[in-house]
Coordinates of C-alpha atoms and ligand atoms in Angstrom, one line a residue:
M1 CA 84.9 19.8 93.4
K2 CA 85.2 21.1 96.9
F3 CA 83.7 24.4 98.0
S4 CA 86.8 26.5 98.3
N5 CA 88.5 28.5 101.0
D6 CA 89.6 30.8 98.3
F7 CA 86.5 32.9 98.9
T8 CA 88.0 33.8 102.3
I9 CA 91.3 34.6 100.7
V10 CA 89.6 37.0 98.2
Q11 CA 87.6 38.5 101.0
E12 CA 90.7 39.2 103.1
A13 CA 92.6 40.7 100.1
L14 CA 89.6 42.9 99.2
G15 CA 89.3 44.0 102.8
A16 CA 93.0 45.1 102.8
Y17 CA 92.4 46.9 99.5
W18 CA 89.4 48.6 101.0
E19 CA 91.3 49.8 104.0
E20 CA 94.2 51.1 101.9
C21 CA 91.7 53.1 99.8
Q22 CA 90.2 54.6 103.0
G23 CA 93.6 55.7 104.2
G24 CA 94.4 57.3 100.8
D25 CA 98.1 56.8 101.2
V26 CA 98.4 54.4 98.3
R27 CA 98.5 55.5 94.6
V28 CA 95.0 56.0 93.1
I29 CA 96.4 54.9 89.8
N30 CA 99.4 52.8 89.0
Q31 CA 99.9 52.7 85.2
T32 CA 103.0 51.0 84.2
D33 CA 104.0 49.2 81.0
I34 CA 101.5 46.5 80.2
S35 CA 104.2 43.9 79.5
H36 CA 105.6 44.5 82.9
I37 CA 102.3 43.8 84.6
M38 CA 101.9 40.7 82.5
E39 CA 105.3 39.5 83.5
V40 CA 105.0 40.3 87.2
L41 CA 101.7 38.5 87.4
E42 CA 103.1 35.5 85.6
L43 CA 100.0 35.1 83.6
G44 CA 101.5 32.5 81.3
K45 CA 102.7 30.3 84.1
W46 CA 99.3 30.1 85.8
C47 CA 97.6 29.5 82.5
E48 CA 99.9 26.7 81.6
H49 CA 100.2 24.9 85.0
G50 CA 97.2 26.0 87.0
G51 CA 97.5 26.2 90.8
L52 CA 96.3 29.8 91.3
Q53 CA 94.6 28.9 94.6
G54 CA 95.4 29.1 98.3
Q55 CA 98.6 30.8 99.2
N56 CA 99.4 31.3 95.5
L57 CA 96.1 33.1 95.1
K58 CA 96.9 35.2 98.1
A59 CA 100.3 36.3 96.8
F60 CA 98.8 36.9 93.3
L61 CA 96.0 39.1 94.6
G62 CA 98.5 41.2 96.5
Q63 CA 100.3 42.1 93.3
F64 CA 97.2 42.1 91.1
L65 CA 95.3 44.6 93.2
G66 CA 98.4 46.8 93.3
Y67 CA 97.9 47.6 89.6
H68 CA 94.3 48.6 90.1
T69 CA 92.8 52.0 89.6
R70 CA 91.3 52.7 93.0
L71 CA 87.8 54.1 92.7
H72 CA 87.3 54.2 96.4
H73 CA 90.4 56.4 96.9
S74 CA 89.9 60.0 98.1
G75 CA 91.9 61.1 95.0
Y76 CA 89.6 59.3 92.6
L77 CA 88.0 62.1 90.5
G78 CA 87.9 60.3 87.2
H79 CA 85.2 58.7 85.1
Q80 CA 81.6 58.4 86.2
C81 CA 82.0 54.8 87.4
A82 CA 80.8 54.2 91.0
A83 CA 83.1 53.4 93.9
P84 CA 80.9 50.3 94.5
N85 CA 79.5 49.7 97.9
P86 CA 80.8 46.2 99.1
M87 CA 77.2 45.1 99.4
A88 CA 76.6 45.8 95.7
A89 CA 79.7 43.8 94.8
L90 CA 78.2 40.9 96.9
G91 CA 75.1 41.1 94.7
S92 CA 77.4 40.5 91.7
V93 CA 79.1 37.6 93.5
V94 CA 75.8 35.9 94.4
N95 CA 74.6 36.2 90.9
S96 CA 77.9 35.1 89.4
F97 CA 77.9 32.1 91.6
T98 CA 74.3 31.0 90.9
N99 CA 74.4 32.2 87.3
N100 CA 70.7 32.8 87.2
V101 CA 69.7 34.6 84.0
P102 CA 66.8 37.0 84.3
S103 CA 66.2 37.2 80.6
I104 CA 63.6 34.5 81.0
Y105 CA 61.7 33.8 84.2
E106 CA 62.4 30.1 84.4
M107 CA 66.1 30.8 84.4
G108 CA 66.0 32.9 87.5
P109 CA 62.7 33.6 89.2
A110 CA 64.3 35.4 92.1
S111 CA 66.4 37.5 89.8
V112 CA 63.4 38.5 87.7
A113 CA 61.5 39.4 90.8
I114 CA 64.3 41.8 91.8
E115 CA 64.4 43.2 88.4
L116 CA 60.7 43.8 88.2
F117 CA 60.7 45.3 91.7
L118 CA 63.5 47.7 90.8
I119 CA 61.9 48.7 87.5
N120 CA 58.8 49.5 89.3
W121 CA 60.7 51.3 92.1
M122 CA 62.3 53.5 89.4
L123 CA 59.1 54.1 87.5
D124 CA 57.6 55.3 90.7
K125 CA 60.5 57.7 91.2
V126 CA 59.9 59.2 87.8
G127 CA 56.2 59.4 88.4
W128 CA 55.1 56.7 85.9
E129 CA 52.7 53.9 86.5
P130 CA 54.3 50.6 87.5
I131 CA 54.0 47.2 85.8
P132 CA 51.0 45.5 87.5
V133 CA 52.2 42.6 89.5
G134 CA 50.1 39.6 90.3
S135 CA 47.0 40.6 88.3
D136 CA 45.7 38.3 85.5
D137 CA 44.7 41.1 83.2
R138 CA 48.2 42.5 83.0
F139 CA 48.0 42.7 79.3
A140 CA 44.5 44.1 79.1
K141 CA 45.6 47.5 80.3
L142 CA 48.2 49.0 78.0
S143 CA 49.0 52.4 79.4
H144 CA 51.2 51.5 82.3
G145 CA 55.0 52.0 82.3
S146 CA 57.7 49.4 81.6
G147 CA 61.4 49.0 81.5
V148 CA 64.3 46.7 81.6
L149 CA 67.8 46.5 83.1
V150 CA 70.5 46.3 80.5
N151 CA 74.3 46.4 80.3
G152 CA 74.9 50.1 80.3
G153 CA 73.5 53.5 79.4
S154 CA 74.7 53.2 75.8
I155 CA 72.7 50.1 75.2
A156 CA 69.8 51.7 77.0
N157 CA 69.9 54.8 74.8
L158 CA 70.0 52.6 71.7
T159 CA 67.0 50.6 73.0
A160 CA 65.2 53.9 73.6
L161 CA 65.7 55.0 70.1
I162 CA 64.7 51.6 68.7
T163 CA 61.5 52.0 70.7
A164 CA 60.9 55.6 69.6
R165 CA 61.3 54.6 66.0
T166 CA 58.8 51.7 66.4
R167 CA 56.2 54.2 67.4
M168 CA 56.6 56.3 64.3
H169 CA 57.1 53.3 62.0
P170 CA 55.3 50.3 63.6
D171 CA 56.4 48.0 60.7
V172 CA 60.1 49.0 60.8
W173 CA 61.0 45.5 62.2
Q174 CA 59.7 43.9 59.0
Q175 CA 60.3 46.6 56.4
G176 CA 63.5 48.3 57.6
N177 CA 64.0 52.0 57.8
S178 CA 62.0 54.4 55.7
E179 CA 63.8 57.4 54.3
G180 CA 64.4 60.6 56.2
L181 CA 64.2 59.6 59.8
A182 CA 65.9 62.3 62.0
I183 CA 67.0 62.7 65.6
L184 CA 67.3 66.1 67.4
L185 CA 69.7 66.3 70.3
P186 CA 71.9 68.9 72.0
S187 CA 75.6 69.1 71.0
E188 CA 76.5 68.1 74.6
S189 CA 74.9 64.7 74.2
H190 CA 76.7 61.4 75.0
Y191 CA 78.3 59.9 71.9
S192 CA 76.4 56.7 72.4
L193 CA 73.4 58.5 70.8
T194 CA 75.2 59.3 67.6
K195 CA 76.6 55.8 67.6
S196 CA 73.0 54.6 67.9
A197 CA 72.1 56.5 64.8
G198 CA 74.8 54.6 63.0
I199 CA 73.7 51.2 64.4
L200 CA 70.1 52.0 63.6
G201 CA 71.2 52.5 60.0
I202 CA 69.8 56.0 59.7
G203 CA 73.2 57.4 59.8
K204 CA 75.0 60.4 61.4
K205 CA 73.4 62.6 58.7
A206 CA 70.1 62.1 60.6
V207 CA 71.4 63.6 63.8
H208 CA 70.8 67.3 64.1
L209 CA 72.2 69.4 66.9
L210 CA 69.9 71.6 69.0
E211 CA 71.1 75.0 70.0
V212 CA 72.5 75.3 73.6
D213 CA 73.1 78.2 75.9
G214 CA 76.4 79.3 77.6
Q215 CA 76.1 76.4 80.0
G216 CA 75.4 73.8 77.4
A217 CA 71.7 73.4 78.1
I218 CA 69.1 73.2 75.3
V219 CA 67.4 76.6 74.5
P220 CA 63.7 75.6 74.1
D221 CA 62.9 78.7 72.1
K222 CA 65.2 77.5 69.4
L223 CA 63.5 74.1 69.0
P224 CA 61.0 75.2 66.4
Q225 CA 63.7 76.6 64.2
L226 CA 65.7 73.5 63.9
Y227 CA 62.6 71.3 63.7
Q228 CA 61.3 73.3 60.7
K229 CA 64.6 73.4 59.0
V230 CA 65.0 69.6 59.2
Q231 CA 61.5 69.1 57.9
A232 CA 62.1 71.6 55.1
A233 CA 65.1 69.5 54.1
G234 CA 62.8 66.5 53.7
Q235 CA 63.6 64.6 57.0
Q236 CA 61.1 63.7 59.7
P237 CA 62.4 64.0 63.3
F238 CA 61.0 61.1 65.4
V239 CA 62.7 61.8 68.7
I240 CA 64.1 64.7 70.7
V241 CA 66.8 63.8 73.3
A242 CA 67.5 65.9 76.3
N243 CA 70.2 65.3 79.0
A244 CA 69.7 65.0 82.7
C245 CA 72.5 65.7 83.1
N246 CA 75.1 65.9 80.3
T247 CA 78.3 64.0 80.6
A248 CA 80.9 66.7 80.1
V249 CA 79.9 69.4 82.6
G250 CA 76.9 67.8 84.3
I251 CA 74.2 70.4 83.3
Y252 CA 70.5 69.5 83.2
D253 CA 68.3 70.5 80.2
P254 CA 65.0 72.2 80.9
L255 CA 62.8 69.1 80.5
D256 CA 59.4 70.7 81.1
E257 CA 59.8 73.2 78.2
I258 CA 61.1 70.5 75.9
A259 CA 58.1 68.3 76.8
D260 CA 55.8 71.1 75.7
F261 CA 57.3 71.2 72.3
C262 CA 57.4 67.4 72.0
Q263 CA 53.7 67.2 73.0
E264 CA 52.7 69.8 70.5
H265 CA 54.5 68.0 67.7
E266 CA 53.8 64.4 68.8
L267 CA 57.5 63.7 69.0
W268 CA 59.0 61.0 71.2
F269 CA 60.8 62.7 74.1
H270 CA 63.8 60.7 75.4
V271 CA 65.7 61.8 78.5
D272 CA 69.2 60.6 78.9
G273 CA 69.5 60.5 82.7
A274 CA 72.3 57.9 82.6
H275 CA 74.3 60.0 85.0
G276 CA 71.9 62.4 86.7
A277 CA 68.5 60.5 87.0
S278 CA 69.7 59.4 90.4
A279 CA 68.9 62.9 91.6
L280 CA 65.2 61.7 91.5
L281 CA 65.9 60.2 94.9
S282 CA 66.9 63.5 96.4
E283 CA 64.4 65.9 97.9
K284 CA 66.9 68.6 97.3
H285 CA 67.8 68.0 93.7
R286 CA 64.8 66.3 92.2
H287 CA 63.5 69.6 90.8
K288 CA 66.4 69.5 88.3
L289 CA 64.4 66.7 86.5
K290 CA 61.1 68.6 86.5
G291 CA 59.3 67.5 83.4
A292 CA 60.9 64.1 83.2
V293 CA 57.5 62.7 84.0
R294 CA 56.3 64.0 80.7
A295 CA 59.0 62.2 78.7
D296 CA 58.3 59.0 76.8
S297 CA 61.5 57.2 77.9
L298 CA 64.4 57.7 80.4
V299 CA 67.7 56.1 80.9
W300 CA 69.1 55.7 84.4
D301 CA 72.4 54.1 85.2
A302 CA 72.7 52.6 88.7
H303 CA 76.4 52.0 88.2
K304 CA 77.1 55.7 88.3
L305 CA 75.6 57.4 91.3
L306 CA 74.0 54.5 93.2
Q307 CA 77.3 52.8 94.3
V308 CA 76.7 49.9 92.0
P309 CA 79.6 48.1 90.1
S310 CA 79.4 48.1 86.3
L311 CA 77.0 47.6 84.9
C312 CA 73.3 48.1 85.8
A313 CA 71.4 50.5 83.6
A314 CA 67.6 50.9 83.4
L315 CA 65.6 51.9 80.3
L316 CA 62.2 53.1 81.5
V317 CA 59.2 54.0 79.3
K318 CA 56.1 55.8 80.3
N319 CA 53.9 53.5 78.2
Q320 CA 54.9 49.9 77.6
T321 CA 53.3 49.6 74.2
Y322 CA 56.3 50.3 71.9
L323 CA 59.0 48.8 74.1
E324 CA 57.0 45.5 74.1
R325 CA 56.8 45.6 70.3
A326 CA 60.3 47.0 69.6
M327 CA 62.2 43.7 69.3
P328 CA 59.9 40.8 68.7
V329 CA 61.8 37.5 69.0
E330 CA 59.0 34.8 68.7
D331 CA 59.8 33.9 65.1
N332 CA 63.1 32.3 65.5
A333 CA 63.5 31.4 69.2
S334 CA 61.1 28.5 69.4
Y335 CA 63.2 26.8 72.0
L336 CA 62.5 29.7 74.3
F337 CA 59.0 30.8 73.5
H338 CA 56.2 28.3 73.2
D339 CA 52.7 28.4 74.6
K340 CA 53.4 28.5 78.2
K341 CA 51.5 29.8 81.1
Q342 CA 54.0 31.0 83.6
P343 CA 53.8 32.8 86.9
G344 CA 56.4 35.4 86.1
M345 CA 57.8 37.6 83.4
D346 CA 60.3 37.3 80.5
T347 CA 62.3 40.4 79.4
L348 CA 64.1 38.9 76.5
H349 CA 62.0 40.7 73.9
R350 CA 63.0 44.1 75.5
T351 CA 66.7 43.7 75.3
I352 CA 69.4 43.6 72.7
E353 CA 71.2 41.1 74.8
T354 CA 70.0 37.5 75.0
T355 CA 71.7 36.1 78.1
K356 CA 72.3 38.7 80.7
P357 CA 73.5 38.6 84.3
G358 CA 71.3 39.5 87.2
L359 CA 72.0 43.2 87.0
G360 CA 69.3 43.9 89.6
E361 CA 71.1 42.0 92.3
R362 CA 73.9 44.6 92.2
L363 CA 71.6 47.4 92.9
F364 CA 69.2 45.6 95.2
F365 CA 71.9 44.4 97.6
V366 CA 73.2 47.9 98.3
L367 CA 69.7 49.5 98.3
G368 CA 68.5 46.8 100.6
A369 CA 71.4 47.4 103.0
M370 CA 71.3 51.2 103.0
G371 CA 67.7 52.0 102.4
E372 CA 66.7 54.6 99.9
Q373 CA 67.1 57.6 102.3
S374 CA 70.8 56.8 102.9
M375 CA 71.3 56.5 99.2
A376 CA 69.6 59.9 98.7
N377 CA 71.9 61.4 101.4
F378 CA 74.9 60.0 99.4
I379 CA 73.8 61.8 96.3
D380 CA 73.2 65.0 98.2
R381 CA 76.7 64.7 99.7
Q382 CA 78.4 64.2 96.3
Y383 CA 76.5 67.1 94.7
Q384 CA 77.2 69.3 97.7
L385 CA 80.9 68.6 97.5
A386 CA 81.0 69.6 93.8
M387 CA 79.4 72.9 94.8
E388 CA 81.8 73.5 97.7
A389 CA 84.8 72.7 95.4
Y390 CA 83.4 75.1 92.8
R391 CA 83.1 77.9 95.4
Y392 CA 86.6 77.2 96.6
L393 CA 88.2 77.2 93.1
N394 CA 86.1 80.1 91.9
N395 CA 87.5 82.3 94.7
L396 CA 91.1 81.6 93.7
D397 CA 92.7 84.1 91.3
D398 CA 94.5 81.4 89.2
F399 CA 91.5 79.0 88.7
V400 CA 88.4 79.4 86.6
C401 CA 85.3 77.2 86.2
P402 CA 83.2 77.5 83.0
V403 CA 79.9 76.6 84.7
E404 CA 78.5 76.4 88.2
P405 CA 77.9 72.7 88.8
Q406 CA 74.4 71.2 88.9
S407 CA 75.6 67.7 89.8
N408 CA 78.8 66.0 91.0
I409 CA 80.7 67.0 87.9
L410 CA 83.0 70.1 88.0
C411 CA 85.2 71.5 85.3
F412 CA 88.1 74.0 85.8
R413 CA 91.1 75.5 84.2
Y414 CA 94.4 76.6 85.8
T415 CA 95.3 80.0 84.5
G416 CA 98.4 80.5 86.6
S417 CA 100.6 79.1 83.8
P418 CA 100.3 78.3 80.1
V419 CA 100.7 74.6 80.6
A420 CA 98.0 72.8 78.6
P421 CA 95.4 70.8 80.6
L422 CA 96.3 67.6 78.9
V423 CA 99.9 68.0 80.0
L424 CA 98.9 68.9 83.5
R425 CA 96.6 65.8 83.7
E426 CA 99.5 63.6 82.6
K427 CA 101.7 65.0 85.4
I428 CA 98.9 64.7 88.0
L429 CA 98.2 61.0 87.1
A430 CA 101.9 60.2 87.1
S431 CA 102.1 61.6 90.7
G432 CA 99.6 58.9 91.7
E433 CA 97.9 61.3 94.1
F434 CA 94.8 62.1 92.0
Y435 CA 93.0 60.7 89.0
L436 CA 91.0 63.1 86.9
T437 CA 89.9 63.5 83.3
T438 CA 89.6 66.4 80.9
T439 CA 86.8 67.5 78.6
L440 CA 86.2 69.9 75.7
F441 CA 83.5 72.4 76.5
K442 CA 82.7 75.1 73.9
G443 CA 85.9 74.3 72.1
V444 CA 88.1 74.8 75.2
R445 CA 89.8 72.0 77.1
Y446 CA 89.2 71.8 80.9
L447 CA 90.3 69.6 83.7
R448 CA 87.2 67.7 84.9
L449 CA 86.4 66.3 88.4
V450 CA 83.7 63.8 89.0
F451 CA 83.0 63.2 92.7
M452 CA 82.3 59.5 92.9
S453 CA 84.2 58.4 96.0
P454 CA 82.5 58.7 99.4
N455 CA 86.0 59.3 100.7
T456 CA 86.7 62.5 98.9
K457 CA 86.4 65.7 100.9
L458 CA 87.0 69.4 100.3
E459 CA 90.5 69.1 101.9
H460 CA 91.5 66.8 99.0
I461 CA 90.5 69.5 96.5
K462 CA 92.6 72.0 98.3
R463 CA 95.5 69.6 98.1
L464 CA 94.8 69.1 94.4
V465 CA 95.1 72.9 93.9
D466 CA 98.5 72.9 95.5
S467 CA 99.5 69.9 93.4
V468 CA 98.4 71.6 90.2
R469 CA 100.3 74.8 91.0
S470 CA 103.5 73.0 91.8
L471 CA 103.3 70.6 88.9
A472 CA 102.6 73.5 86.5
K473 CA 105.7 75.3 87.8
I474 CA 107.9 72.3 87.3
T475 CA 106.6 71.8 83.8
S476 CA 106.8 75.3 82.5
Ligands
PLP501 C1 77.7 57.6 81.1 C2 76.7 58.1 80.2 C3 76.2 57.3 79.1 C4 76.8 56.0 78.8 O1 76.5 55.1 79.8 P1 77.3 53.7 79.9 O2 76.7 53.0 81.0 O3 78.7 54.1 80.1 O4 77.1 52.9 78.6 C5 75.2 57.9 78.4 N1 74.7 59.1 78.6 C6 75.1 59.9 79.6 C7 74.5 61.2 79.8 C8 76.2 59.4 80.4 O5 76.6 60.2 81.4

């Protein structure tokens, strides 16, 4: 097999795609009938006969990329997926090409080195003690932090809850769940946490909702009430979850106060920072995570605010003990684990996955190209833009925002017409100019903007306002 020129063809096609996104003249989203796309791309033909290389590949890519949702587009205000930095994408390419698997050291020493470095880099940002590197008595000292890169914040949240449960019930791996385990979390939490309760086999009945204020943030004074109520009902909470920040409206919970309560009652304190933990890099916004250092575990997605393609999520723990014991695999993986003295580190026993790609490469290649200060500046820019958009919308008579943004997420409602937000969204998407989502907040549906693209500016939000007004007029 010859090393192929097709790499150059892909590079050129992506370069053109990138340029088009910068210009913003193309559609941000191009949803047509799925059978039409399958037909245009002639998927069946290529599969049957092959030949999708060279000029064929070039022509194919032209059409294929045309049906992509463009995350780099200035009108992309949709889900919390990054508009990846090309360098981060190259990290994915290098790892896909070499297929090194950092689950075990011998399957990718360089990959594992990157992962270990990044985990320690993140631990340091939280204020936790890093995994000692290069010392022989690594396992003698137990109080340092630990972590692992996994395929997404949802899996990271699940892993955190598995770890928390292991502390309360060290024999759960052998014995299964004991009766009455409970989780306390705010109503604004990501659904992956409730899903985790189902997967853990403790059930949705074990999930109890903490009271939140008008912005959707946990009210610390109300913690004792729910805690006692759950206990009185015969359940034992083993973890409290707080958001930094929450998904729907991007509000940070008061972590320090929640840490006080968890400390007093010896509860595992988990911070879901999937979206907003990246603010730890920012001088300006780090204070929003005050108290995170007192948590037991924290989830941090790099594929949201760090310009990294999906997926690259970190689960970090302050103390490695329970993560190291949470998912023992020695029993039935004798082909992997035997008495070996190795110069590196395996992470297989910390993950739900067995084989996993070099997730660290995606983050490291962009971080290494930009440096962490530029990354911090990017986060500041996106947070600042949400604030400017808020001030602009809030000053208009026919727009309302339910909360002042604390991150790069902004919700609003158009009050100039009775057209429902879901109908408006459909019209906006059909126009191809903007891509945005909606959310329910306090029982009311809002249009929701997430500022992910480095190309979005305030002028685009002004254009969105015009667009909303005229689309609402046509519709009503
Ligand atoms: C995005 C998000 C998740 C889920 O992360 P994935 O990487 O999409 O699995 C969990 N929690 C919060 C707060 C999030 O914003």
